[in-house]
Amino acid sequence: MKFKTFKGGIYPPEHKEMAENFPIENVFPATKMVSIPVTQGGAPNQPIVNVGDRVIRGQIIAKNDAFMSAPVHSSVTGTVKKIEVRPLAANQDGLCITIQAEDSDETSFLPVLDPFTCTKQEALARVKEAGIVGMGGAAFPTHVKLSPPPGKVIDCVIANAAECEPYLTIDYRTMKETPETVIDGLAIVVHIVGAQTGIIGLEDNKIDLLPILTDAIDKAGFSDKLGVCMVKTKYPQGGEKSLVKAVLNREIPAGGLPADAGCVISNVGTLCAISEAFRLGKPLIDRGFTVSGGACETPKNLKAPIGTIVSDLIPSVFNTKPELTKILSGGPMMGFACANTNFPVVKNTSGITFLNNKEADIKEEGQCIGCGKCIGVCPIRLTPVMIVRSLKAENIEEAKKFGLMDCIECGSCAYTCPANVKFVQRFRMGKGIVRAQMAAARAKAEAEKAKAEAEKGGK
């Protein structure tokens, strides 16, 4: 069997064995309290409930009517206790709706909808109304992704089943335990975008899932449209550009999207959420994730109501070890460091990784020696060393020319750097400067336009 791949990349220790054999466990916060961020992808939402309101599991509690928005629903039935700014992952703050759950099975789901007989507009409206966003990391509104620009023909949907981040195994368990839901979600997306085929991109460290997935495809009657493509276990195989190159041998152009290469990519968890939105009328209100790492005493795969504070699962569900050095929301390559566990599980929480001192490998940044190793491993063929040098010289325009805004922040360059240059941190700061400049330019243009219109009206 031939395993496809892309040029570049790295081979960090996988550590999948810590959690991969633990079935997904449904859990609930010990406090029976959730704090749900009002925005979890897309345009900022506004709360549509008030303190003291009784809300039902599945009810919309925050939304924005903009096309780029995704509504947020209550993950429990109970009473709104607070609407306040509180800590989120990555040491950020955000407006959250805190709900005290009651002992009730009452739900407020959407009507069941047949995805293969409804119109495309109805299908896209369902995906949006269910609040579905990309669950692989970016939390991009899924209905937008399934609405490619005019003129973009989508002939293939790729299910991102690589799960290349070390430690994380929630996608693996999802495919192993509910392959029929994954396949159904993939078939639905293929139908919505009018693609000819749907392909599951599966890393070869999960080859045991191949017969499970192919059997599910056959039983569902989709063997003429859906299939599995085995790819090499290499990081970041799950990156969009890497996966498109490996599976289809196509290039996503610089600054482009998968649609520019004729495809749509959807994470395993997202596909399951899409299936449930149609088959059960269930909004995206629960999230599966892995807790693992050398400082995690009880690695597991869990599913909790969105808004569950991670600390409310300790020690009743899992526990940490005294040698805990670093907490990450996500995996060790692209995850965000967190000061503590007082942050909520959200729609794109794929895992919480607890690292000990050896795993964290915290080292002082040294001086770049110009070895070029970062260039050889970059999966999208950038020159990270030149971007960093430009940023150090405060030459943002030059950094952009070297591909600053095309960087996917996978961390391959930092992983291989003998000088421990903090590439990802520097790139994120540089991107922040670029976005601030763009926002300032837009504000200036809008102010000048308003001034011109006012002067014109005064004549």
CSV table of C-alpha atoms in Angstrom, one decimal:
chain,number,residue,atom,x,y,z
A,1,MET,CA,0.0,0.0,0.0
A,2,LYS,CA,1.3,3.4,-1.0
A,3,PHE,CA,1.2,6.2,1.6
A,4,LYS,CA,1.0,9.7,0.2
A,5,THR,CA,2.6,12.8,1.8
A,6,PHE,CA,3.9,16.3,1.2
A,7,LYS,CA,7.4,17.8,1.0
A,8,GLY,CA,8.9,19.0,4.3
A,9,GLY,CA,7.5,18.4,7.8
A,10,ILE,CA,8.9,16.8,10.9
A,11,TYR,CA,8.5,13.6,13.0
A,12,PRO,CA,7.9,14.6,16.7
A,13,PRO,CA,7.2,11.8,19.2
A,14,GLU,CA,3.5,10.9,18.9
A,15,HIS,CA,2.6,9.8,22.4
A,16,LYS,CA,-0.8,8.5,21.1
A,17,GLU,CA,-0.6,5.4,23.2
A,18,MET,CA,-1.4,7.4,26.3
A,19,ALA,CA,-5.0,7.9,25.5
A,20,GLU,CA,-5.9,6.1,22.3
A,21,ASN,CA,-7.3,3.0,24.0
A,22,PHE,CA,-9.7,4.9,26.2
A,23,PRO,CA,-13.3,5.1,24.8
A,24,ILE,CA,-15.0,8.5,24.8
A,25,GLU,CA,-16.5,9.2,28.2
A,26,ASN,CA,-19.5,11.6,28.6
A,27,VAL,CA,-18.8,13.9,31.5
A,28,PHE,CA,-20.4,16.8,33.3
A,29,PRO,CA,-18.8,19.5,35.5
A,30,ALA,CA,-18.8,18.8,39.2
A,31,THR,CA,-20.3,22.3,39.8
A,32,LYS,CA,-23.2,21.7,37.4
A,33,MET,CA,-22.2,25.1,36.0
A,34,VAL,CA,-21.1,26.1,32.5
A,35,SER,CA,-19.7,29.4,31.2
A,36,ILE,CA,-20.3,29.6,27.5
A,37,PRO,CA,-18.4,32.2,25.4
A,38,VAL,CA,-20.9,34.2,23.3
A,39,THR,CA,-18.5,34.1,20.3
A,40,GLN,CA,-16.8,30.9,19.2
A,41,GLY,CA,-15.9,31.6,15.6
A,42,GLY,CA,-17.0,34.2,13.1
A,43,ALA,CA,-18.3,37.6,13.7
A,44,PRO,CA,-18.8,38.7,17.3
A,45,ASN,CA,-22.2,37.6,18.8
A,46,GLN,CA,-24.4,39.4,21.3
A,47,PRO,CA,-26.3,37.7,24.1
A,48,ILE,CA,-30.0,37.4,23.5
A,49,VAL,CA,-30.8,36.1,27.1
A,50,ASN,CA,-30.6,37.9,30.4
A,51,VAL,CA,-29.6,37.0,33.9
A,52,GLY,CA,-32.4,35.1,35.6
A,53,ASP,CA,-33.7,33.6,32.3
A,54,ARG,CA,-34.4,29.9,32.2
A,55,VAL,CA,-32.8,28.4,29.1
A,56,ILE,CA,-33.1,25.0,27.5
A,57,ARG,CA,-30.3,22.8,26.1
A,58,GLY,CA,-30.1,23.6,22.4
A,59,GLN,CA,-31.6,27.0,22.7
A,60,ILE,CA,-29.8,29.9,21.0
A,61,ILE,CA,-28.4,32.3,23.6
A,62,ALA,CA,-26.1,34.5,21.5
A,63,LYS,CA,-26.0,35.4,17.9
A,64,ASN,CA,-25.2,37.9,15.1
A,65,ASP,CA,-27.2,38.1,11.9
A,66,ALA,CA,-24.0,38.6,9.8
A,67,PHE,CA,-23.2,36.0,7.2
A,68,MET,CA,-19.8,35.3,8.8
A,69,SER,CA,-21.3,34.5,12.2
A,70,ALA,CA,-22.2,31.3,14.0
A,71,PRO,CA,-24.8,31.3,16.8
A,72,VAL,CA,-24.1,29.9,20.2
A,73,HIS,CA,-26.5,27.6,22.1
A,74,SER,CA,-27.0,26.6,25.7
A,75,SER,CA,-25.4,23.3,26.3
A,76,VAL,CA,-27.5,22.6,29.5
A,77,THR,CA,-31.0,23.3,30.7
A,78,GLY,CA,-30.9,25.7,33.6
A,79,THR,CA,-30.8,29.3,34.8
A,80,VAL,CA,-28.6,32.2,33.5
A,81,LYS,CA,-26.6,33.3,36.6
A,82,LYS,CA,-24.1,35.7,35.1
A,83,ILE,CA,-23.2,37.4,31.8
A,84,GLU,CA,-19.6,38.7,32.3
A,85,VAL,CA,-16.1,38.8,30.9
A,86,ARG,CA,-14.1,35.9,32.2
A,87,PRO,CA,-10.8,34.0,31.3
A,88,LEU,CA,-10.7,31.9,28.1
A,89,ALA,CA,-8.0,29.6,26.7
A,90,ALA,CA,-4.7,31.2,25.7
A,91,ASN,CA,-4.9,33.7,28.5
A,92,GLN,CA,-7.5,35.8,26.7
A,93,ASP,CA,-10.8,37.1,28.1
A,94,GLY,CA,-14.2,37.0,26.6
A,95,LEU,CA,-17.9,37.7,27.3
A,96,CYS,CA,-19.5,34.5,28.7
A,97,ILE,CA,-23.0,33.4,29.7
A,98,THR,CA,-22.8,31.4,32.9
A,99,ILE,CA,-25.6,28.9,33.4
A,100,GLN,CA,-26.5,26.8,36.5
A,101,ALA,CA,-27.8,23.5,35.2
A,102,GLU,CA,-30.8,21.8,36.6
A,103,ASP,CA,-31.6,18.0,36.6
A,104,SER,CA,-33.6,18.0,33.4
A,105,ASP,CA,-33.5,16.1,30.1
A,106,GLU,CA,-35.5,18.9,28.3
A,107,THR,CA,-34.0,20.0,25.0
A,108,SER,CA,-34.8,22.5,22.3
A,109,PHE,CA,-33.4,20.9,19.2
A,110,LEU,CA,-34.2,21.8,15.6
A,111,PRO,CA,-36.7,19.7,13.5
A,112,VAL,CA,-35.1,16.7,11.8
A,113,LEU,CA,-34.2,17.5,8.2
A,114,ASP,CA,-33.3,15.2,5.3
A,115,PRO,CA,-30.0,16.5,3.9
A,116,PHE,CA,-30.5,14.8,0.6
A,117,THR,CA,-34.0,16.0,-0.2
A,118,CYS,CA,-33.9,19.6,1.1
A,119,THR,CA,-32.6,22.4,-1.0
A,120,LYS,CA,-29.0,23.6,-0.8
A,121,GLN,CA,-30.2,26.9,0.8
A,122,GLU,CA,-32.1,24.9,3.4
A,123,ALA,CA,-29.0,22.7,4.1
A,124,LEU,CA,-26.7,25.7,4.5
A,125,ALA,CA,-29.2,27.4,6.7
A,126,ARG,CA,-29.3,24.3,8.9
A,127,VAL,CA,-25.6,24.2,9.3
A,128,LYS,CA,-25.5,27.9,10.3
A,129,GLU,CA,-28.5,27.6,12.6
A,130,ALA,CA,-26.8,24.7,14.4
A,131,GLY,CA,-23.8,26.9,15.1
A,132,ILE,CA,-21.3,24.5,13.4
A,133,VAL,CA,-17.8,25.8,13.0
A,134,GLY,CA,-14.5,24.1,12.2
A,135,MET,CA,-13.6,21.9,15.1
A,136,GLY,CA,-10.1,21.2,14.0
A,137,GLY,CA,-8.8,24.5,15.4
A,138,ALA,CA,-9.7,27.6,13.5
A,139,ALA,CA,-13.5,27.6,14.4
A,140,PHE,CA,-14.3,29.1,10.9
A,141,PRO,CA,-18.1,29.1,10.3
A,142,THR,CA,-18.8,25.9,8.4
A,143,HIS,CA,-21.7,27.3,6.3
A,144,VAL,CA,-19.3,29.8,4.9
A,145,LYS,CA,-16.8,27.1,4.0
A,146,LEU,CA,-19.6,25.2,2.2
A,147,SER,CA,-20.5,28.3,0.2
A,148,PRO,CA,-17.5,28.8,-2.1
A,149,PRO,CA,-17.2,32.0,-4.1
A,150,PRO,CA,-19.0,32.1,-7.5
A,151,GLY,CA,-16.9,30.4,-10.2
A,152,LYS,CA,-15.1,28.1,-7.7
A,153,VAL,CA,-16.0,24.5,-8.7
A,154,ILE,CA,-15.6,22.0,-5.9
A,155,ASP,CA,-15.0,18.4,-7.1
A,156,CYS,CA,-13.7,16.8,-3.9
A,157,VAL,CA,-14.4,17.0,-0.2
A,158,ILE,CA,-11.5,15.8,2.1
A,159,ALA,CA,-12.2,14.6,5.6
A,160,ASN,CA,-9.3,15.6,7.7
A,161,ALA,CA,-8.7,12.5,9.7
A,162,ALA,CA,-4.9,12.9,10.1
A,163,GLU,CA,-4.9,14.1,13.7
A,164,CYS,CA,-1.2,14.8,13.4
A,165,GLU,CA,-0.8,16.7,16.7
A,166,PRO,CA,1.0,14.5,19.3
A,167,TYR,CA,-1.0,13.2,22.3
A,168,LEU,CA,-4.5,14.0,20.8
A,169,THR,CA,-6.7,11.0,20.0
A,170,ILE,CA,-10.3,12.3,20.0
A,171,ASP,CA,-10.7,12.0,16.3
A,172,TYR,CA,-9.3,8.5,16.3
A,173,ARG,CA,-11.8,7.4,19.0
A,174,THR,CA,-14.6,9.2,17.1
A,175,MET,CA,-13.9,7.2,13.9
A,176,LYS,CA,-13.5,4.0,15.8
A,177,GLU,CA,-16.7,4.3,17.8
A,178,THR,CA,-19.0,6.1,15.4
A,179,PRO,CA,-17.7,5.6,11.9
A,180,GLU,CA,-21.2,5.7,10.5
A,181,THR,CA,-21.7,9.2,11.7
A,182,VAL,CA,-18.4,10.4,10.2
A,183,ILE,CA,-19.4,8.8,6.8
A,184,ASP,CA,-22.9,10.3,6.9
A,185,GLY,CA,-21.4,13.8,7.6
A,186,LEU,CA,-19.0,13.4,4.8
A,187,ALA,CA,-21.7,12.3,2.3
A,188,ILE,CA,-23.8,15.3,3.4
A,189,VAL,CA,-21.0,17.8,2.7
A,190,VAL,CA,-20.3,16.1,-0.7
A,191,HIS,CA,-24.0,16.5,-1.5
A,192,ILE,CA,-24.2,20.2,-0.3
A,193,VAL,CA,-21.2,21.4,-2.3
A,194,GLY,CA,-22.0,19.2,-5.4
A,195,ALA,CA,-18.6,17.4,-5.3
A,196,GLN,CA,-18.0,14.2,-7.2
A,197,THR,CA,-16.1,12.5,-4.5
A,198,GLY,CA,-15.3,12.5,-0.8
A,199,ILE,CA,-12.0,11.2,0.5
A,200,ILE,CA,-10.9,10.5,4.1
A,201,GLY,CA,-7.2,11.5,4.6
A,202,LEU,CA,-6.0,9.0,7.2
A,203,GLU,CA,-2.5,8.8,8.6
A,204,ASP,CA,-0.9,5.3,8.6
A,205,ASN,CA,-0.6,5.3,12.4
A,206,LYS,CA,-4.4,4.7,12.3
A,207,ILE,CA,-4.4,2.0,9.7
A,208,ASP,CA,-6.5,-0.2,12.0
A,209,LEU,CA,-9.4,2.1,11.1
A,210,LEU,CA,-9.2,1.4,7.4
A,211,PRO,CA,-11.4,-1.6,7.4
A,212,ILE,CA,-13.8,0.1,9.9
A,213,LEU,CA,-14.2,3.1,7.6
A,214,THR,CA,-14.5,1.2,4.4
A,215,ASP,CA,-17.1,-1.1,5.9
A,216,ALA,CA,-19.1,1.9,7.0
A,217,ILE,CA,-18.9,3.4,3.5
A,218,ASP,CA,-20.1,0.2,2.0
A,219,LYS,CA,-23.0,-0.2,4.5
A,220,ALA,CA,-24.1,3.4,3.8
A,221,GLY,CA,-24.2,2.7,0.1
A,222,PHE,CA,-21.6,5.4,-0.8
A,223,SER,CA,-18.8,3.2,-2.1
A,224,ASP,CA,-19.1,4.9,-5.5
A,225,LYS,CA,-18.5,8.3,-4.1
A,226,LEU,CA,-16.5,8.0,-0.9
A,227,GLY,CA,-13.1,6.4,-0.1
A,228,VAL,CA,-10.0,6.5,2.1
A,229,CYS,CA,-6.6,7.7,1.2
A,230,MET,CA,-3.8,6.6,3.5
A,231,VAL,CA,-1.1,9.3,4.1
A,232,LYS,CA,2.2,9.1,5.9
A,233,THR,CA,2.3,9.9,9.6
A,234,LYS,CA,4.2,13.2,9.5
A,235,TYR,CA,3.6,16.6,11.1
A,236,PRO,CA,1.7,18.7,9.9
A,237,GLN,CA,0.0,16.2,7.7
A,238,GLY,CA,-3.4,17.6,8.9
A,239,GLY,CA,-2.6,21.2,7.7
A,240,GLU,CA,-4.9,22.1,4.8
A,241,LYS,CA,-2.1,22.8,2.3
A,242,SER,CA,-0.3,19.6,3.3
A,243,LEU,CA,-3.4,17.4,3.1
A,244,VAL,CA,-4.5,18.7,-0.3
A,245,LYS,CA,-1.0,18.1,-1.6
A,246,ALA,CA,-0.8,14.6,-0.2
A,247,VAL,CA,-4.3,13.5,-1.1
A,248,LEU,CA,-4.9,15.2,-4.4
A,249,ASN,CA,-1.4,16.4,-5.5
A,250,ARG,CA,-2.8,19.9,-5.8
A,251,GLU,CA,-1.4,23.2,-4.6
A,252,ILE,CA,-3.4,25.8,-2.6
A,253,PRO,CA,-1.9,29.1,-3.9
A,254,ALA,CA,-0.3,31.6,-1.6
A,255,GLY,CA,-3.0,33.5,0.2
A,256,GLY,CA,-5.6,31.1,-1.2
A,257,LEU,CA,-8.1,28.7,0.2
A,258,PRO,CA,-8.8,25.0,-0.5
A,259,ALA,CA,-11.6,26.1,-2.8
A,260,ASP,CA,-8.9,27.5,-5.1
A,261,ALA,CA,-7.7,23.9,-5.5
A,262,GLY,CA,-11.2,22.7,-6.1
A,263,CYS,CA,-11.9,21.1,-2.7
A,264,VAL,CA,-13.4,21.6,0.7
A,265,ILE,CA,-11.8,20.2,3.9
A,266,SER,CA,-13.7,19.3,7.0
A,267,ASN,CA,-12.5,17.9,10.3
A,268,VAL,CA,-13.9,14.6,11.6
A,269,GLY,CA,-15.6,16.2,14.6
A,270,THR,CA,-17.2,18.8,12.3
A,271,LEU,CA,-18.6,16.1,10.0
A,272,CYS,CA,-20.2,14.4,13.0
A,273,ALA,CA,-21.7,17.7,14.1
A,274,ILE,CA,-23.2,18.2,10.6
A,275,SER,CA,-24.7,14.7,10.6
A,276,GLU,CA,-26.3,15.3,14.1
A,277,ALA,CA,-27.6,18.7,13.0
A,278,PHE,CA,-29.7,17.0,10.3
A,279,ARG,CA,-30.4,13.6,11.7
A,280,LEU,CA,-31.1,14.7,15.3
A,281,GLY,CA,-31.7,18.5,14.9
A,282,LYS,CA,-28.9,18.8,17.5
A,283,PRO,CA,-26.9,22.1,17.5
A,284,LEU,CA,-23.2,22.0,18.3
A,285,ILE,CA,-23.4,22.0,22.1
A,286,ASP,CA,-21.1,19.2,23.2
A,287,ARG,CA,-17.4,18.8,22.5
A,288,GLY,CA,-15.1,15.8,22.4
A,289,PHE,CA,-11.5,16.3,23.4
A,290,THR,CA,-8.5,14.5,24.8
A,291,VAL,CA,-6.8,15.1,28.1
A,292,SER,CA,-3.2,13.7,28.0
A,293,GLY,CA,0.5,14.4,28.5
A,294,GLY,CA,3.2,13.3,30.9
A,295,ALA,CA,1.8,15.4,33.7
A,296,CYS,CA,-1.8,14.0,33.3
A,297,GLU,CA,-2.3,11.2,35.8
A,298,THR,CA,-5.3,9.8,33.9
A,299,PRO,CA,-5.2,10.4,30.2
A,300,LYS,CA,-8.7,10.1,28.6
A,301,ASN,CA,-11.0,11.0,25.8
A,302,LEU,CA,-13.9,13.0,27.0
A,303,LYS,CA,-17.1,14.6,25.8
A,304,ALA,CA,-18.5,17.5,27.8
A,305,PRO,CA,-21.1,20.3,27.4
A,306,ILE,CA,-19.6,23.3,25.8
A,307,GLY,CA,-18.8,25.9,28.5
A,308,THR,CA,-17.5,23.3,30.9
A,309,ILE,CA,-14.7,24.8,32.9
A,310,VAL,CA,-11.7,22.4,32.7
A,311,SER,CA,-10.9,22.8,36.4
A,312,ASP,CA,-14.5,21.5,37.2
A,313,LEU,CA,-13.4,18.1,35.8
A,314,ILE,CA,-10.5,17.9,38.3
A,315,PRO,CA,-10.2,15.5,40.2
A,316,SER,CA,-13.7,14.0,39.6
A,317,VAL,CA,-13.0,13.0,36.0
A,318,PHE,CA,-9.2,13.2,35.6
A,319,ASN,CA,-6.2,14.4,37.6
A,320,THR,CA,-2.8,15.9,37.1
A,321,LYS,CA,0.6,15.1,38.5
A,322,PRO,CA,2.8,17.3,40.8
A,323,GLU,CA,5.4,17.7,38.1
A,324,LEU,CA,3.0,19.7,35.9
A,325,THR,CA,5.0,22.4,34.1
A,326,LYS,CA,2.9,23.5,31.2
A,327,ILE,CA,-0.8,23.5,30.3
A,328,LEU,CA,-1.9,23.7,26.7
A,329,SER,CA,-5.2,24.2,25.1
A,330,GLY,CA,-4.7,21.8,22.1
A,331,GLY,CA,-1.5,19.8,21.4
A,332,PRO,CA,2.1,20.7,21.9
A,333,MET,CA,2.8,21.9,18.4
A,334,MET,CA,-0.1,24.4,17.8
A,335,GLY,CA,-1.7,24.6,21.2
A,336,PHE,CA,-1.9,27.7,23.3
A,337,ALA,CA,-0.2,27.9,26.7
A,338,CYS,CA,-2.6,28.6,29.6
A,339,ALA,CA,-1.9,29.9,33.0
A,340,ASN,CA,-4.3,27.5,34.7
A,341,THR,CA,-7.3,25.3,34.0
A,342,ASN,CA,-9.9,28.0,34.7
A,343,PHE,CA,-11.0,28.2,31.1
A,344,PRO,CA,-14.0,26.7,29.3
A,345,VAL,CA,-14.2,24.0,26.8
A,346,VAL,CA,-15.3,25.5,23.5
A,347,LYS,CA,-16.3,24.3,20.0
A,348,ASN,CA,-12.7,24.0,18.8
A,349,THR,CA,-11.1,22.5,21.9
A,350,SER,CA,-9.5,19.3,20.6
A,351,GLY,CA,-7.5,18.6,23.7
A,352,ILE,CA,-5.9,19.8,26.9
A,353,THR,CA,-2.3,18.7,27.2
A,354,PHE,CA,-0.5,18.7,30.5
A,355,LEU,CA,3.3,18.6,30.1
A,356,ASN,CA,6.1,17.8,32.6
A,357,ASN,CA,9.4,19.6,32.5
A,358,LYS,CA,11.0,17.1,30.1
A,359,GLU,CA,8.1,17.4,27.6
A,360,ALA,CA,7.8,21.1,27.9
A,361,ASP,CA,11.5,21.5,27.1
A,362,ILE,CA,11.6,25.2,27.9
A,363,LYS,CA,14.8,26.7,26.6
A,364,GLU,CA,16.2,30.2,26.2
A,365,GLU,CA,16.1,31.6,22.7
A,366,GLY,CA,19.5,31.7,21.1
A,367,GLN,CA,21.0,33.6,18.2
A,368,CYS,CA,20.1,32.3,14.7
A,369,ILE,CA,23.1,30.6,13.1
A,370,GLY,CA,21.7,30.6,9.6
A,371,CYS,CA,21.7,26.9,9.2
A,372,GLY,CA,18.6,26.8,7.1
A,373,LYS,CA,17.0,23.8,8.8
A,374,CYS,CA,13.8,25.7,9.2
A,375,ILE,CA,13.5,26.1,5.4
A,376,GLY,CA,13.8,22.4,4.8
A,377,VAL,CA,11.0,21.4,7.1
A,378,CYS,CA,8.5,24.2,6.3
A,379,PRO,CA,5.5,22.4,4.8
A,380,ILE,CA,4.5,25.4,2.7
A,381,ARG,CA,8.0,26.2,1.5
A,382,LEU,CA,8.6,29.5,3.2
A,383,THR,CA,11.9,30.9,4.5
A,384,PRO,CA,11.2,31.3,8.2
A,385,VAL,CA,14.7,32.6,9.0
A,386,MET,CA,14.1,35.5,6.6
A,387,ILE,CA,10.7,36.3,8.1
A,388,VAL,CA,12.2,36.5,11.6
A,389,ARG,CA,15.1,38.6,10.4
A,390,SER,CA,12.7,41.1,8.8
A,391,LEU,CA,10.6,41.2,11.9
A,392,LYS,CA,13.6,41.9,14.1
A,393,ALA,CA,14.5,44.7,11.8
A,394,GLU,CA,10.9,46.0,12.1
A,395,ASN,CA,10.5,45.7,8.4
A,396,ILE,CA,6.9,44.4,8.2
A,397,GLU,CA,6.6,44.8,4.4
A,398,GLU,CA,9.6,42.7,3.8
A,399,ALA,CA,8.3,40.0,6.3
A,400,LYS,CA,5.1,39.9,4.3
A,401,LYS,CA,7.0,39.4,1.1
A,402,PHE,CA,8.8,36.4,2.6
A,403,GLY,CA,5.3,34.9,3.5
A,404,LEU,CA,4.5,36.1,7.0
A,405,MET,CA,0.7,36.0,6.4
A,406,ASP,CA,1.0,32.6,4.6
A,407,CYS,CA,2.5,30.9,7.7
A,408,ILE,CA,0.2,28.3,9.2
A,409,GLU,CA,2.0,28.5,12.6
A,410,CYS,CA,2.6,24.7,12.7
A,411,GLY,CA,5.8,25.1,14.6
A,412,SER,CA,7.9,22.8,12.5
A,413,CYS,CA,10.6,25.5,12.1
A,414,ALA,CA,10.8,26.0,15.9
A,415,TYR,CA,10.9,22.3,16.5
A,416,THR,CA,13.9,21.8,14.3
A,417,CYS,CA,15.8,25.0,15.2
A,418,PRO,CA,19.1,24.3,17.1
A,419,ALA,CA,19.1,27.9,18.4
A,420,ASN,CA,15.6,27.6,19.8
A,421,VAL,CA,14.4,30.7,18.0
A,422,LYS,CA,10.8,31.4,19.0
A,423,PHE,CA,9.5,31.4,15.4
A,424,VAL,CA,5.8,30.9,16.1
A,425,GLN,CA,5.6,33.6,18.8
A,426,ARG,CA,7.4,36.1,16.6
A,427,PHE,CA,5.2,35.3,13.6
A,428,ARG,CA,2.0,35.7,15.7
A,429,MET,CA,3.2,39.1,16.9
A,430,GLY,CA,4.1,40.1,13.3
A,431,LYS,CA,0.7,39.1,12.1
A,432,GLY,CA,-0.9,41.1,14.9
A,433,ILE,CA,0.9,44.2,13.7
A,434,VAL,CA,-0.2,43.6,10.1
A,435,ARG,CA,-3.8,43.2,11.2
A,436,ALA,CA,-3.7,46.3,13.3
A,437,GLN,CA,-2.3,48.2,10.3
A,438,MET,CA,-5.1,46.9,8.1
A,439,ALA,CA,-7.7,47.8,10.7
A,440,ALA,CA,-6.3,51.4,11.0
A,441,ALA,CA,-6.3,51.7,7.2
A,442,ARG,CA,-9.9,50.6,7.0
A,443,ALA,CA,-10.9,53.0,9.8
A,444,LYS,CA,-9.1,55.9,8.1
A,445,ALA,CA,-10.7,55.1,4.8
A,446,GLU,CA,-14.2,55.0,6.4
A,447,ALA,CA,-13.6,58.3,8.2
A,448,GLU,CA,-12.5,60.0,5.0
A,449,LYS,CA,-15.5,58.6,3.2
A,450,ALA,CA,-17.8,59.8,5.9
A,451,LYS,CA,-16.2,63.3,5.9
A,452,ALA,CA,-16.5,63.5,2.1
A,453,GLU,CA,-20.2,62.6,2.2
A,454,ALA,CA,-20.8,65.1,5.0
A,455,GLU,CA,-19.1,67.9,3.0
A,456,LYS,CA,-21.1,66.9,-0.1
A,457,GLY,CA,-24.3,67.0,1.9
A,458,GLY,CA,-23.5,70.4,3.3
A,459,LYS,CA,-23.2,72.0,-0.1
